[in-house]
Coordinates of C-alpha atoms in Angstrom, one line a residue:
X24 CA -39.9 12.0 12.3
X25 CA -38.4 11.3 15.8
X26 CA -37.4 14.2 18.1
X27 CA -33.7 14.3 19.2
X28 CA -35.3 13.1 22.8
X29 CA -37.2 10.0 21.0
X30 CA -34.1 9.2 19.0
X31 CA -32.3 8.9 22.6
X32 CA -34.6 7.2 24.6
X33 CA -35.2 4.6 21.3
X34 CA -31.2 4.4 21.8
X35 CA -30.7 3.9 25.5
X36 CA -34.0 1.6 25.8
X37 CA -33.0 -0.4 22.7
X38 CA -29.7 -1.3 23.8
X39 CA -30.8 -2.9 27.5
X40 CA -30.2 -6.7 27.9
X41 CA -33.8 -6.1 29.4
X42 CA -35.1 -5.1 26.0
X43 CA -33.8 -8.1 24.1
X44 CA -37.6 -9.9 23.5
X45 CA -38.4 -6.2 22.7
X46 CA -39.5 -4.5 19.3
X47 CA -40.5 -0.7 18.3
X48 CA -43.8 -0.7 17.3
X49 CA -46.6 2.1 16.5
X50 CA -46.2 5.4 14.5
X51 CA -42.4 5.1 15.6
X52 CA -41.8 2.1 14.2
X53 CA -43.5 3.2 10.8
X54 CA -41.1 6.2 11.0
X55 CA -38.1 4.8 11.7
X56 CA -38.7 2.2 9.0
X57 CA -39.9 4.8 6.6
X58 CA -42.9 3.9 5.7
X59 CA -44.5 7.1 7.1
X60 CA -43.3 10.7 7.7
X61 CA -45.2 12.0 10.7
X62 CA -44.4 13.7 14.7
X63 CA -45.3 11.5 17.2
X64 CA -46.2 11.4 20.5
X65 CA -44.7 8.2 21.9
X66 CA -42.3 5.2 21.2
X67 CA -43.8 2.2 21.5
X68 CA -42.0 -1.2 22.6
X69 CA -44.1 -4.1 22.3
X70 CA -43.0 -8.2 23.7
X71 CA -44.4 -11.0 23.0
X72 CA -45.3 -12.4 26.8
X73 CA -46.9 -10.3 29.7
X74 CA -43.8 -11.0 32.4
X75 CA -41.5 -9.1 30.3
X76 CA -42.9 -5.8 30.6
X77 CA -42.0 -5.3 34.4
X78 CA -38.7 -6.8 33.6
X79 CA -37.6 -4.1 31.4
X80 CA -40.0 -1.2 33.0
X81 CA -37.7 -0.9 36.4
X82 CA -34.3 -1.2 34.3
X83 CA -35.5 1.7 31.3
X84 CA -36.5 4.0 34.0
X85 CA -33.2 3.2 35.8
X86 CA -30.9 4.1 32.1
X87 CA -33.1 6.7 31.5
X88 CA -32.6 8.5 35.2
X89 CA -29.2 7.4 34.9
X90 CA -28.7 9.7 31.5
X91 CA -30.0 12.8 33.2
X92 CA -33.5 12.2 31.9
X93 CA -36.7 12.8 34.3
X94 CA -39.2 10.1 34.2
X95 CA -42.6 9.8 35.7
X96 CA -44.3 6.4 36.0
X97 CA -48.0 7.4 34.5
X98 CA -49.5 3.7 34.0
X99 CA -48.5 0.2 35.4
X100 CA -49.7 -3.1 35.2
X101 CA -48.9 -6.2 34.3
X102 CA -49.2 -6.0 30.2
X103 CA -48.5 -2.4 30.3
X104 CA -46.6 0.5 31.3
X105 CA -46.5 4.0 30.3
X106 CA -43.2 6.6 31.4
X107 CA -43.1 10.0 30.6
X108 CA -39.4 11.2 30.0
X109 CA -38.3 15.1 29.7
X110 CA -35.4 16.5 28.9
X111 CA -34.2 19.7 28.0
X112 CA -38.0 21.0 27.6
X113 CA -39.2 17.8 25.7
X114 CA -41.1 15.4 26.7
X115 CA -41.8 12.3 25.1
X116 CA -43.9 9.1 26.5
X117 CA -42.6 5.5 26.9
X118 CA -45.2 2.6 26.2
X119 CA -43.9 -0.8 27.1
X120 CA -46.5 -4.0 26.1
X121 CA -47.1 -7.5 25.3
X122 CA -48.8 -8.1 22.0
X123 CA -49.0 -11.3 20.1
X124 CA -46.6 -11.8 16.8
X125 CA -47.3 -13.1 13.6
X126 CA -43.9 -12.3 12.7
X127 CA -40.4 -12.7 13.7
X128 CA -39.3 -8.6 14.6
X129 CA -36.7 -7.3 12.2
X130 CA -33.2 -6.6 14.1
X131 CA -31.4 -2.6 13.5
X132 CA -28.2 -0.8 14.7
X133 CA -30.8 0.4 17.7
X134 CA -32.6 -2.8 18.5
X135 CA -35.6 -4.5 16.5
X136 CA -38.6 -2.8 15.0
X137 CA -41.6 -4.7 14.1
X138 CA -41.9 -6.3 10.7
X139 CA -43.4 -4.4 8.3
X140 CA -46.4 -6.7 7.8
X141 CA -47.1 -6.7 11.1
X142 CA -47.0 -2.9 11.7
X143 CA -49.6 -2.9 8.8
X144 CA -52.0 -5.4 10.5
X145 CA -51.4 -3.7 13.5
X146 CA -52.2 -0.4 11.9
X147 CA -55.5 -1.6 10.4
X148 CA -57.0 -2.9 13.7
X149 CA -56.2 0.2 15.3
X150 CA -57.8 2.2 12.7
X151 CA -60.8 0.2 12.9
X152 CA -61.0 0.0 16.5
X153 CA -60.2 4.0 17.3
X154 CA -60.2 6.1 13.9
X155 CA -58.2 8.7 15.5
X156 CA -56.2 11.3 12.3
X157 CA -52.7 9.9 12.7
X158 CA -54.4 6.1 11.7
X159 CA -55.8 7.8 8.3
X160 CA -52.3 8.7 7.7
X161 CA -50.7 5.9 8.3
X162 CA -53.5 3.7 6.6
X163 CA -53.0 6.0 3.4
X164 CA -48.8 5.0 3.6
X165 CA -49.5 1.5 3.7
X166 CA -52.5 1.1 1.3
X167 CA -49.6 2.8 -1.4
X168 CA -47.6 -0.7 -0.2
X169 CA -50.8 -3.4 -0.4
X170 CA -53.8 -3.7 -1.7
X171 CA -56.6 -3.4 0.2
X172 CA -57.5 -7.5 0.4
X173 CA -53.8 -7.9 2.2
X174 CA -54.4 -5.6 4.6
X175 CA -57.4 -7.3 5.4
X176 CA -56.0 -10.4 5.1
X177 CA -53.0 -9.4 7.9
X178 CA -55.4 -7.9 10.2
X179 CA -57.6 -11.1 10.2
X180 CA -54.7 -13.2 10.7
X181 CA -53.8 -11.2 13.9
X182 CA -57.3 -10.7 15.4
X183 CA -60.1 -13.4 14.3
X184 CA -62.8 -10.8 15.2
X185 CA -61.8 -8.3 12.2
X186 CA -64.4 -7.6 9.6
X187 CA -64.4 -6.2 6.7
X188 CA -67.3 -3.7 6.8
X189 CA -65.8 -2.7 10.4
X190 CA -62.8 -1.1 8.2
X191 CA -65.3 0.8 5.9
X192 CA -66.9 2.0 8.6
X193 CA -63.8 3.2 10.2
X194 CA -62.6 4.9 6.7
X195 CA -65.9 6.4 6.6
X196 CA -65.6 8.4 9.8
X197 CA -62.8 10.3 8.2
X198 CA -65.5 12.5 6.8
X199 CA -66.6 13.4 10.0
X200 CA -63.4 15.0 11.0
X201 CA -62.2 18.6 10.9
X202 CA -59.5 18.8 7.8
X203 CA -57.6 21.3 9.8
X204 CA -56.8 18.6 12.5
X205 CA -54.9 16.7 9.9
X206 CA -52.7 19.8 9.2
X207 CA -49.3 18.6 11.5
X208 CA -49.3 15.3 9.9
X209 CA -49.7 15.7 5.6
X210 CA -49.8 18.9 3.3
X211 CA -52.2 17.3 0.7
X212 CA -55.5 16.9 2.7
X213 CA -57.3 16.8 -0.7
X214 CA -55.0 13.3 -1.8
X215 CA -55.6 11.8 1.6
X216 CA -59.6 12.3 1.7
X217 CA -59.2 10.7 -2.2
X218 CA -57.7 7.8 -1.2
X219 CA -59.2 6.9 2.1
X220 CA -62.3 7.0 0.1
X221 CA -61.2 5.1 -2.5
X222 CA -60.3 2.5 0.0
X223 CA -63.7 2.6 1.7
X224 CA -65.8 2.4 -1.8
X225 CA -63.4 -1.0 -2.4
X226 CA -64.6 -2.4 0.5
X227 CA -67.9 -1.5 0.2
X228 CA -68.4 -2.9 -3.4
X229 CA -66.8 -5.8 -2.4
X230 CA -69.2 -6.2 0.4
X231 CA -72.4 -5.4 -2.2
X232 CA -70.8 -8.5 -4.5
X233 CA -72.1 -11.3 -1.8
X234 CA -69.9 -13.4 0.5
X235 CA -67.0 -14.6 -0.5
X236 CA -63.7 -15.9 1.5
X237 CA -61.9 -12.5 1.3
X238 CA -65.8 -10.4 2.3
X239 CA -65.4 -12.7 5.7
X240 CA -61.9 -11.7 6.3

């Protein structure tokens, strides 16, 4: 779920002419399109091409200031940005980006939000490139929407350098983690450690089967 702040800033942000190339991305994205039901930290606004991260960061600070929000410039460079916005003792963080598309961003009342096949390849790579609690989460969500082989299949087609066995090792450092930590984001630890396992026994059985098209991917 969004805070009152994040529902806000999503509003104000999504409706700048500066924002236009823009589309939600991350955990708020997979919130706001329901796929997940989790706090998070940050809103996420991802464009396809580098330049139009500085175009929107100086006018999203300027609507934000402008609606009695402070904002704090944290990171800046040319493919990303980071604000932190407070407000009536919230805070939330603002993440502006470039990341490429494999699909055409689906248009709302409060601006576009990634497509849902691209949150899900997004949300594979990052699970298999950080592993952090929110990713298991997320991962469980989606893997109740594909099967395994598709999300394999639209993480490959985003980054060449995914690998299967990558994935299992990912979903196997769920083990390693303290249950409690996973306490603000699922009341059923038990069905979550069930079915990331299950995901990571698929792809490991897969992988003991020998190559095949879908073991490269």
């Amino acid at each position: 779920m969004l805070t009152d702040l994040q529902v806000r800033v999503r509003h104000i942000v999504g409706q700048l002419p500066e924002s236009e190339q823009f589309a939600l991305s991350g955990g708020a994205a997979l919130v706001v399109s329901g796929i997940v039901h989790r706090p998070t930290n940050d809103l996420d606004f991802f464009a396809a091409y580098p330049h139009q991260v500085g175009e929107l960061l100086d006018a999203a600070q300027a609507a934000l200031e402008g609606a009695d929000m402070e904002v704090t410039r944290i990171a800046e460079g040319p493919t990303f940005a980071r604000l932190r916005v407070s407000s009536g003792g919230d805070t939330t963080y603002l993440d502006l980006a470039s990341d490429y598309r494999l699909k055409a961003p689906v248009a709302t009342d409060e601006g576009f939000v990634l497509a849902e096949d691209e949150l899900a390849a997004d949300k594979v790579l990052a699970l298999t490139d950080r592993a952090e609690v929110r990713d298991f989460v997320d991962f469980e969500r989606l893997a109740a929407r594909y099967d395994i082989d598709s999300l394999c299949e639209l993480a490959a087609s985003k980054d060449g350098g995914f690998r299967r066995e990558h994935l299992a090792g990912a979903l196997a450092h769920f083990d390693k983690i303290t249950p409690t930590m996973f306490d603000a984001y699922t009341d059923d630890y038990e069905a979550l450690r069930h079915h990331i396992a299950t995901a990571r026994n698929s792809l490991q059985a897969s992988a003991r089967e020998g190559p095949s098209l879908s073991n490269w991917l």
